[in-house]
PDB file of C-alpha atoms and ligand atoms in Angstrom:
ATOM      1  CA  MET A   1       0.000   0.000   0.000  1.00 66.00           C
ATOM      2  CA  ASN A   2       1.440   3.415  -0.883  1.00 87.00           C
ATOM      3  CA  LYS A   3       1.901   6.218   1.600  1.00 91.00           C
ATOM      4  CA  GLN A   4      -1.272   8.131   0.750  1.00 91.00           C
ATOM      5  CA  LEU A   5      -3.426   4.978   0.956  1.00 94.00           C
ATOM      6  CA  ASN A   6      -1.827   3.997   4.244  1.00 94.00           C
ATOM      7  CA  LYS A   7      -2.578   7.438   5.664  1.00 96.00           C
ATOM      8  CA  THR A   8      -6.170   7.277   4.432  1.00 97.00           C
ATOM      9  CA  SER A   9      -6.571   3.795   5.927  1.00 96.00           C
ATOM     10  CA  LYS A  10      -5.381   5.036   9.319  1.00 96.00           C
ATOM     11  CA  PHE A  11      -7.723   8.025   9.095  1.00 98.00           C
ATOM     12  CA  LEU A  12     -10.686   5.780   8.251  1.00 98.00           C
ATOM     13  CA  SER A  13      -9.814   3.396  11.105  1.00 97.00           C
ATOM     14  CA  TYR A  14      -9.699   6.301  13.525  1.00 98.00           C
ATOM     15  CA  ILE A  15     -13.015   7.789  12.383  1.00 98.00           C
ATOM     16  CA  LEU A  16     -14.992   4.598  11.726  1.00 98.00           C
ATOM     17  CA  ARG A  17     -13.801   2.681  14.791  1.00 98.00           C
ATOM     18  CA  HIS A  18     -12.945   5.201  17.452  1.00 98.00           C
ATOM     19  CA  GLN A  19     -13.716   8.914  16.988  1.00 98.00           C
ATOM     20  CA  PRO A  20     -16.471   9.683  14.460  1.00 98.00           C
ATOM     21  CA  LYS A  21     -17.095  12.882  16.403  1.00 98.00           C
ATOM     22  CA  ALA A  22     -13.644  14.173  15.404  1.00 98.00           C
ATOM     23  CA  ILE A  23     -15.166  15.178  12.045  1.00 98.00           C
ATOM     24  CA  GLY A  24     -18.711  15.640  13.332  1.00 98.00           C
ATOM     25  CA  ILE A  25     -20.269  12.466  11.993  1.00 98.00           C
ATOM     26  CA  THR A  26     -22.491   9.895  13.681  1.00 98.00           C
ATOM     27  CA  LEU A  27     -22.337   6.215  12.814  1.00 98.00           C
ATOM     28  CA  ASP A  28     -25.506   4.136  12.971  1.00 98.00           C
ATOM     29  CA  SER A  29     -25.632   1.272  15.452  1.00 97.00           C
ATOM     30  CA  ASP A  30     -24.341  -1.108  12.778  1.00 97.00           C
ATOM     31  CA  GLY A  31     -21.358   1.152  12.190  1.00 98.00           C
ATOM     32  CA  TRP A  32     -22.450   2.507   8.800  1.00 98.00           C
ATOM     33  CA  VAL A  33     -22.099   6.059   7.522  1.00 98.00           C
ATOM     34  CA  ASP A  34     -23.080   7.572   4.180  1.00 98.00           C
ATOM     35  CA  ILE A  35     -19.927   7.888   2.054  1.00 98.00           C
ATOM     36  CA  VAL A  36     -20.907  11.268   0.560  1.00 98.00           C
ATOM     37  CA  HIS A  37     -21.418  12.671   4.071  1.00 98.00           C
ATOM     38  CA  LEU A  38     -18.168  11.137   5.340  1.00 98.00           C
ATOM     39  CA  ILE A  39     -16.210  12.744   2.482  1.00 98.00           C
ATOM     40  CA  ALA A  40     -17.853  16.159   2.967  1.00 98.00           C
ATOM     41  CA  GLN A  41     -17.146  16.165   6.706  1.00 98.00           C
ATOM     42  CA  ALA A  42     -13.578  14.896   6.248  1.00 98.00           C
ATOM     43  CA  ASN A  43     -12.860  17.603   3.674  1.00 98.00           C
ATOM     44  CA  GLN A  44     -14.319  20.236   5.966  1.00 98.00           C
ATOM     45  CA  HIS A  45     -11.831  19.077   8.614  1.00 98.00           C
ATOM     46  CA  GLY A  46      -8.852  19.271   6.261  1.00 96.00           C
ATOM     47  CA  GLU A  47      -8.624  15.606   5.237  1.00 96.00           C
ATOM     48  CA  PRO A  48      -8.263  15.197   1.461  1.00 94.00           C
ATOM     49  CA  LEU A  49     -10.650  12.248   1.212  1.00 97.00           C
ATOM     50  CA  THR A  50     -12.240  11.213  -2.088  1.00 98.00           C
ATOM     51  CA  ARG A  51     -14.468   8.336  -3.218  1.00 98.00           C
ATOM     52  CA  GLU A  52     -11.571   7.034  -5.300  1.00 97.00           C
ATOM     53  CA  LEU A  53      -9.193   6.975  -2.323  1.00 97.00           C
ATOM     54  CA  ILE A  54     -11.798   5.167  -0.218  1.00 97.00           C
ATOM     55  CA  GLU A  55     -12.355   2.553  -2.905  1.00 97.00           C
ATOM     56  CA  GLN A  56      -8.610   1.988  -3.297  1.00 96.00           C
ATOM     57  CA  VAL A  57      -8.170   1.546   0.462  1.00 97.00           C
ATOM     58  CA  VAL A  58     -11.078  -0.900   0.652  1.00 96.00           C
ATOM     59  CA  LYS A  59      -9.719  -2.874  -2.293  1.00 94.00           C
ATOM     60  CA  THR A  60      -6.101  -3.034  -1.149  1.00 93.00           C
ATOM     61  CA  SER A  61      -6.606  -3.473   2.621  1.00 90.00           C
ATOM     62  CA  ASP A  62      -4.761  -6.673   3.563  1.00 86.00           C
ATOM     63  CA  LYS A  63      -7.143  -7.263   6.434  1.00 89.00           C
ATOM     64  CA  LYS A  64     -10.336  -6.134   4.644  1.00 93.00           C
ATOM     65  CA  ARG A  65     -10.788  -3.569   7.396  1.00 95.00           C
ATOM     66  CA  PHE A  66     -13.665  -1.742   5.724  1.00 97.00           C
ATOM     67  CA  THR A  67     -16.868  -2.861   4.035  1.00 96.00           C
ATOM     68  CA  ILE A  68     -18.836  -0.844   1.455  1.00 97.00           C
ATOM     69  CA  SER A  69     -22.561  -1.666   1.465  1.00 97.00           C
ATOM     70  CA  ASP A  70     -23.904  -3.642  -1.511  1.00 96.00           C
ATOM     71  CA  ASP A  71     -25.661  -0.542  -2.872  1.00 98.00           C
ATOM     72  CA  GLY A  72     -22.367   1.398  -2.711  1.00 97.00           C
ATOM     73  CA  ILE A  73     -23.835   4.134  -0.519  1.00 98.00           C
ATOM     74  CA  LYS A  74     -22.368   3.380   2.916  1.00 98.00           C
ATOM     75  CA  ILE A  75     -19.132   2.269   4.522  1.00 98.00           C
ATOM     76  CA  ARG A  76     -18.214   0.758   7.901  1.00 98.00           C
ATOM     77  CA  ALA A  77     -15.260  -0.788   9.689  1.00 97.00           C
ATOM     78  CA  ALA A  78     -15.636  -4.580   9.836  1.00 95.00           C
ATOM     79  CA  GLN A  79     -14.499  -4.801  13.462  1.00 95.00           C
ATOM     80  CA  GLY A  80     -12.210  -3.176  16.005  1.00 95.00           C
ATOM     81  CA  HIS A  81     -14.620  -0.526  17.305  1.00 97.00           C
ATOM     82  CA  SER A  82     -14.283   1.322  20.564  1.00 97.00           C
ATOM     83  CA  THR A  83     -16.904   4.038  19.926  1.00 97.00           C
ATOM     84  CA  GLN A  84     -20.107   3.587  21.908  1.00 96.00           C
ATOM     85  CA  GLN A  85     -22.147   4.719  18.882  1.00 97.00           C
ATOM     86  CA  VAL A  86     -21.727   1.282  17.369  1.00 97.00           C
ATOM     87  CA  LYS A  87     -23.179  -2.022  18.527  1.00 95.00           C
ATOM     88  CA  ILE A  88     -22.907  -4.354  15.573  1.00 93.00           C
ATOM     89  CA  LYS A  89     -25.006  -7.471  15.914  1.00 89.00           C
ATOM     90  CA  TYR A  90     -22.362  -9.907  14.746  1.00 92.00           C
ATOM     91  CA  VAL A  91     -23.437 -13.328  13.583  1.00 89.00           C
ATOM     92  CA  GLU A  92     -22.861 -15.913  16.280  1.00 96.00           C
ATOM     93  CA  LYS A  93     -20.851 -18.870  15.003  1.00 97.00           C
ATOM     94  CA  VAL A  94     -19.412 -22.117  16.252  1.00 98.00           C
ATOM     95  CA  PRO A  95     -15.642 -21.566  16.294  1.00 98.00           C
ATOM     96  CA  PRO A  96     -13.038 -24.083  15.126  1.00 98.00           C
ATOM     97  CA  LYS A  97     -11.341 -26.222  17.770  1.00 98.00           C
ATOM     98  CA  PHE A  98      -8.558 -23.685  18.218  1.00 98.00           C
ATOM     99  CA  LEU A  99      -8.198 -19.969  17.579  1.00 98.00           C
ATOM    100  CA  TYR A 100      -5.124 -17.782  18.082  1.00 98.00           C
ATOM    101  CA  HIS A 101      -4.417 -14.468  19.743  1.00 98.00           C
ATOM    102  CA  GLY A 102      -1.327 -12.475  18.904  1.00 97.00           C
ATOM    103  CA  THR A 103       0.007 -10.275  21.651  1.00 98.00           C
ATOM    104  CA  ALA A 104       3.295  -8.917  23.004  1.00 98.00           C
ATOM    105  CA  MET A 105       5.596 -10.688  25.480  1.00 97.00           C
ATOM    106  CA  ARG A 106       5.246  -7.792  27.905  1.00 97.00           C
ATOM    107  CA  PHE A 107       1.503  -8.541  28.371  1.00 98.00           C
ATOM    108  CA  ILE A 108       1.941 -12.238  29.159  1.00 97.00           C
ATOM    109  CA  ASP A 109       2.166 -12.041  32.945  1.00 97.00           C
ATOM    110  CA  SER A 110      -0.998 -10.013  33.111  1.00 98.00           C
ATOM    111  CA  ILE A 111      -2.802 -12.315  30.630  1.00 98.00           C
ATOM    112  CA  LYS A 112      -1.772 -15.350  32.685  1.00 97.00           C
ATOM    113  CA  LYS A 113      -3.502 -13.797  35.671  1.00 97.00           C
ATOM    114  CA  GLN A 114      -6.554 -12.196  34.032  1.00 97.00           C
ATOM    115  CA  GLY A 115      -7.078 -14.038  30.768  1.00 98.00           C
ATOM    116  CA  LEU A 116      -7.738 -11.942  27.670  1.00 98.00           C
ATOM    117  CA  ILE A 117      -9.801  -8.800  28.090  1.00 98.00           C
ATOM    118  CA  ALA A 118     -11.153  -6.469  25.421  1.00 97.00           C
ATOM    119  CA  GLY A 119      -9.595  -3.286  26.803  1.00 93.00           C
ATOM    120  CA  ASP A 120     -10.879  -0.239  24.894  1.00 93.00           C
ATOM    121  CA  ARG A 121     -12.376  -2.284  22.099  1.00 95.00           C
ATOM    122  CA  HIS A 122     -15.742  -4.041  22.314  1.00 95.00           C
ATOM    123  CA  TYR A 123     -14.306  -7.551  21.915  1.00 97.00           C
ATOM    124  CA  VAL A 124     -11.173  -9.647  22.180  1.00 98.00           C
ATOM    125  CA  HIS A 125      -9.891 -10.220  18.640  1.00 97.00           C
ATOM    126  CA  LEU A 126      -8.902 -13.706  17.560  1.00 98.00           C
ATOM    127  CA  SER A 127      -7.254 -15.037  14.424  1.00 97.00           C
ATOM    128  CA  ILE A 128      -7.890 -18.219  12.499  1.00 97.00           C
ATOM    129  CA  ASP A 129      -4.190 -19.012  12.089  1.00 97.00           C
ATOM    130  CA  GLU A 130      -0.899 -18.474  13.884  1.00 97.00           C
ATOM    131  CA  GLN A 131       0.649 -16.387  11.142  1.00 97.00           C
ATOM    132  CA  THR A 132      -2.106 -13.774  11.216  1.00 96.00           C
ATOM    133  CA  ALA A 133      -1.960 -13.703  15.014  1.00 97.00           C
ATOM    134  CA  ASN A 134       1.786 -13.159  14.862  1.00 97.00           C
ATOM    135  CA  THR A 135       1.291 -10.094  12.649  1.00 96.00           C
ATOM    136  CA  VAL A 136      -1.283  -8.710  15.102  1.00 95.00           C
ATOM    137  CA  GLY A 137       1.109  -9.298  18.025  1.00 97.00           C
ATOM    138  CA  LYS A 138       3.964  -7.474  16.308  1.00 97.00           C
ATOM    139  CA  ARG A 139       1.998  -4.215  16.502  1.00 95.00           C
ATOM    140  CA  HIS A 140       2.614  -4.210  20.258  1.00 96.00           C
ATOM    141  CA  GLY A 141       6.260  -5.328  20.527  1.00 96.00           C
ATOM    142  CA  LYS A 142       8.012  -8.686  20.610  1.00 97.00           C
ATOM    143  CA  PRO A 143       5.176 -10.978  19.474  1.00 97.00           C
ATOM    144  CA  ILE A 144       3.892 -14.152  21.054  1.00 97.00           C
ATOM    145  CA  VAL A 145       0.998 -16.231  19.812  1.00 97.00           C
ATOM    146  CA  LEU A 146      -1.427 -17.824  22.268  1.00 98.00           C
ATOM    147  CA  LYS A 147      -3.549 -20.781  21.272  1.00 98.00           C
ATOM    148  CA  LEU A 148      -6.994 -20.992  22.800  1.00 98.00           C
ATOM    149  CA  LYS A 149      -9.470 -23.814  23.153  1.00 98.00           C
ATOM    150  CA  ALA A 150     -12.248 -22.050  21.296  1.00 98.00           C
ATOM    151  CA  LEU A 151     -14.614 -24.944  20.705  1.00 98.00           C
ATOM    152  CA  GLN A 152     -14.390 -26.066  24.314  1.00 98.00           C
ATOM    153  CA  MET A 153     -15.112 -22.505  25.414  1.00 98.00           C
ATOM    154  CA  HIS A 154     -18.119 -22.384  23.110  1.00 98.00           C
ATOM    155  CA  GLN A 155     -19.382 -25.705  24.460  1.00 98.00           C
ATOM    156  CA  GLN A 156     -19.291 -24.168  27.914  1.00 98.00           C
ATOM    157  CA  GLY A 157     -21.571 -21.330  26.836  1.00 98.00           C
ATOM    158  CA  PHE A 158     -19.219 -18.589  25.646  1.00 98.00           C
ATOM    159  CA  LYS A 159     -20.318 -16.807  22.482  1.00 98.00           C
ATOM    160  CA  PHE A 160     -18.163 -16.353  19.399  1.00 98.00           C
ATOM    161  CA  TYR A 161     -18.784 -14.071  16.458  1.00 98.00           C
ATOM    162  CA  LEU A 162     -17.286 -13.784  13.000  1.00 95.00           C
ATOM    163  CA  ALA A 163     -16.780 -10.294  11.529  1.00 94.00           C
ATOM    164  CA  ASP A 164     -17.158  -9.480   7.796  1.00 88.00           C
ATOM    165  CA  ASN A 165     -13.411  -9.835   7.358  1.00 92.00           C
ATOM    166  CA  GLY A 166     -12.820 -13.200   9.009  1.00 93.00           C
ATOM    167  CA  VAL A 167     -11.682 -11.893  12.404  1.00 96.00           C
ATOM    168  CA  TRP A 168     -13.215 -13.887  15.298  1.00 98.00           C
ATOM    169  CA  LEU A 169     -14.566 -11.995  18.295  1.00 97.00           C
ATOM    170  CA  THR A 170     -15.516 -12.913  21.842  1.00 98.00           C
ATOM    171  CA  ASP A 171     -16.192 -10.908  25.005  1.00 97.00           C
ATOM    172  CA  ALA A 172     -13.272 -12.205  27.054  1.00 98.00           C
ATOM    173  CA  VAL A 173     -11.177 -15.361  27.371  1.00 98.00           C
ATOM    174  CA  PRO A 174     -10.644 -16.837  30.856  1.00 98.00           C
ATOM    175  CA  ASN A 175      -7.046 -17.987  31.336  1.00 97.00           C
ATOM    176  CA  THR A 176      -8.123 -21.614  31.715  1.00 98.00           C
ATOM    177  CA  PHE A 177      -8.830 -21.789  27.971  1.00 98.00           C
ATOM    178  CA  LEU A 178      -5.412 -20.424  26.996  1.00 98.00           C
ATOM    179  CA  ILE A 179      -2.455 -22.629  26.218  1.00 96.00           C
ATOM    180  CA  PHE A 180       0.824 -21.073  27.393  1.00 87.00           C
ATOM    181  CA  ASP A 181       3.774 -23.119  26.186  1.00 77.00           C
TER     182      ASP A 181
HETATM  183  C1  HQG B 201      -3.690  -7.210  25.214  1.00 58.46           C
HETATM  184  C2  HQG B 201      -5.870  -4.970  14.446  1.00 58.46           C
HETATM  185  C3  HQG B 201      -2.648  -7.283  29.449  1.00 58.46           C
HETATM  186  C4  HQG B 201      -3.983  -7.894  23.911  1.00 58.46           C
HETATM  187  C5  HQG B 201      -5.699  -6.469  14.540  1.00 58.46           C
HETATM  188  C6  HQG B 201      -3.528  -6.841  22.929  1.00 58.46           C
HETATM  189  C7  HQG B 201      -6.882  -6.952  15.293  1.00 58.46           C
HETATM  190  C8  HQG B 201      -3.919  -7.765  27.616  1.00 58.46           C
HETATM  191  C9  HQG B 201      -3.827  -5.543  23.645  1.00 58.46           C
HETATM  192  C10 HQG B 201      -7.433  -5.744  15.985  1.00 58.46           C
HETATM  193  C11 HQG B 201      -4.817  -8.524  28.400  1.00 58.46           C
HETATM  194  C12 HQG B 201      -5.019  -4.815  23.081  1.00 58.46           C
HETATM  195  C13 HQG B 201      -7.259  -5.865  17.463  1.00 58.46           C
HETATM  196  C14 HQG B 201      -4.552  -8.615  29.779  1.00 58.46           C
HETATM  197  C15 HQG B 201      -5.482  -8.606  26.378  1.00 58.46           C
HETATM  198  N1  HQG B 201      -3.457  -7.982  30.252  1.00 58.46           N
HETATM  199  N2  HQG B 201      -2.845  -7.147  28.133  1.00 58.46           N
HETATM  200  N3  HQG B 201      -5.346  -9.306  30.612  1.00 58.46           N
HETATM  201  N4  HQG B 201      -5.774  -9.024  27.607  1.00 58.46           N
HETATM  202  N5  HQG B 201      -4.371  -7.840  26.357  1.00 58.46           N
HETATM  203  O1  HQG B 201      -4.975  -3.270  19.599  1.00 58.46           O
HETATM  204  O2  HQG B 201      -6.048  -7.802  19.516  1.00 58.46           O
HETATM  205  O3  HQG B 201      -4.511  -3.515  12.059  1.00 58.46           O
HETATM  206  O4  HQG B 201      -6.906  -3.361  21.252  1.00 58.46           O
HETATM  207  O5  HQG B 201      -3.249  -9.097  23.801  1.00 58.46           O
HETATM  208  O6  HQG B 201      -5.567  -7.070  13.285  1.00 58.46           O
HETATM  209  O7  HQG B 201      -3.964  -6.351  19.255  1.00 58.46           O
HETATM  210  O8  HQG B 201      -6.017  -2.156  13.495  1.00 58.46           O
HETATM  211  O9  HQG B 201      -6.165  -5.443  20.197  1.00 58.46           O
HETATM  212  O10 HQG B 201      -2.158  -6.943  22.678  1.00 58.46           O
HETATM  213  O11 HQG B 201      -7.875  -7.515  14.503  1.00 58.46           O
HETATM  214  O12 HQG B 201      -6.894  -3.221  11.431  1.00 58.46           O
HETATM  215  O13 HQG B 201      -4.127  -5.898  25.000  1.00 58.46           O
HETATM  216  O14 HQG B 201      -6.705  -4.629  15.495  1.00 58.46           O
HETATM  217  O15 HQG B 201      -6.403  -4.610  13.256  1.00 58.46           O
HETATM  218  O16 HQG B 201      -4.640  -4.277  21.840  1.00 58.46           O
HETATM  219  O17 HQG B 201      -5.887  -5.993  17.792  1.00 58.46           O
HETATM  220  P1  HQG B 201      -5.682  -3.985  20.690  1.00 58.46           P
HETATM  221  P2  HQG B 201      -5.435  -6.474  19.227  1.00 58.46           P
HETATM  222  P3  HQG B 201      -5.916  -3.291  12.510  1.00 58.46           P
END
């Protein structure tokens, strides 16, 4: 991704996941906003956003961070929200036997004690494979990948959801379901 697209992607993540108010927009409870309105408000706040840039970011995003509605009118972030405006009703799914969580070594002691917690975001984010989890972990420092007994957790009543982009979500993961080796 080139520099301009990367910058636009970060801007969209910030607005569509965390601070829509920063450019005076409101997301609906499913996270959607009208693209024409988003562009107008972004431009008014000095961000050189265009429909073309948005489409390029959506197309080239390695993690499929953003979804454009089928009618082409709206956009939302697939997951990762912290803003209270959004409460996406994710589809509940039976997870595979294992899922993975990438984190940094420096968090391990705390995770061993508390399990995984969502922090500022609405959910704990889980990956389908170790490689993806490793990439997620690297964002925070020296990465470590934790394996978790997802199916067993589900069988004990914990809910799992699958976002538009293949990221698995759950409220929290008690440490007993984590494999530290
Ligand atoms: C850690 C990215 C101490 C957790 C990714 C993580 C993902 C604890 C950090 C999405 C803890 C939160 C989310 C505990 C959890 N004690 N630390 N008990 N429980 N943590 O960024 O999962 O590139 O909010 O391990 O691909 O890293 O932005 O979550 O390290 O899908 O599109 O607290 O964001 O997508 O960090 O990443 P984050 P995450 P984008």
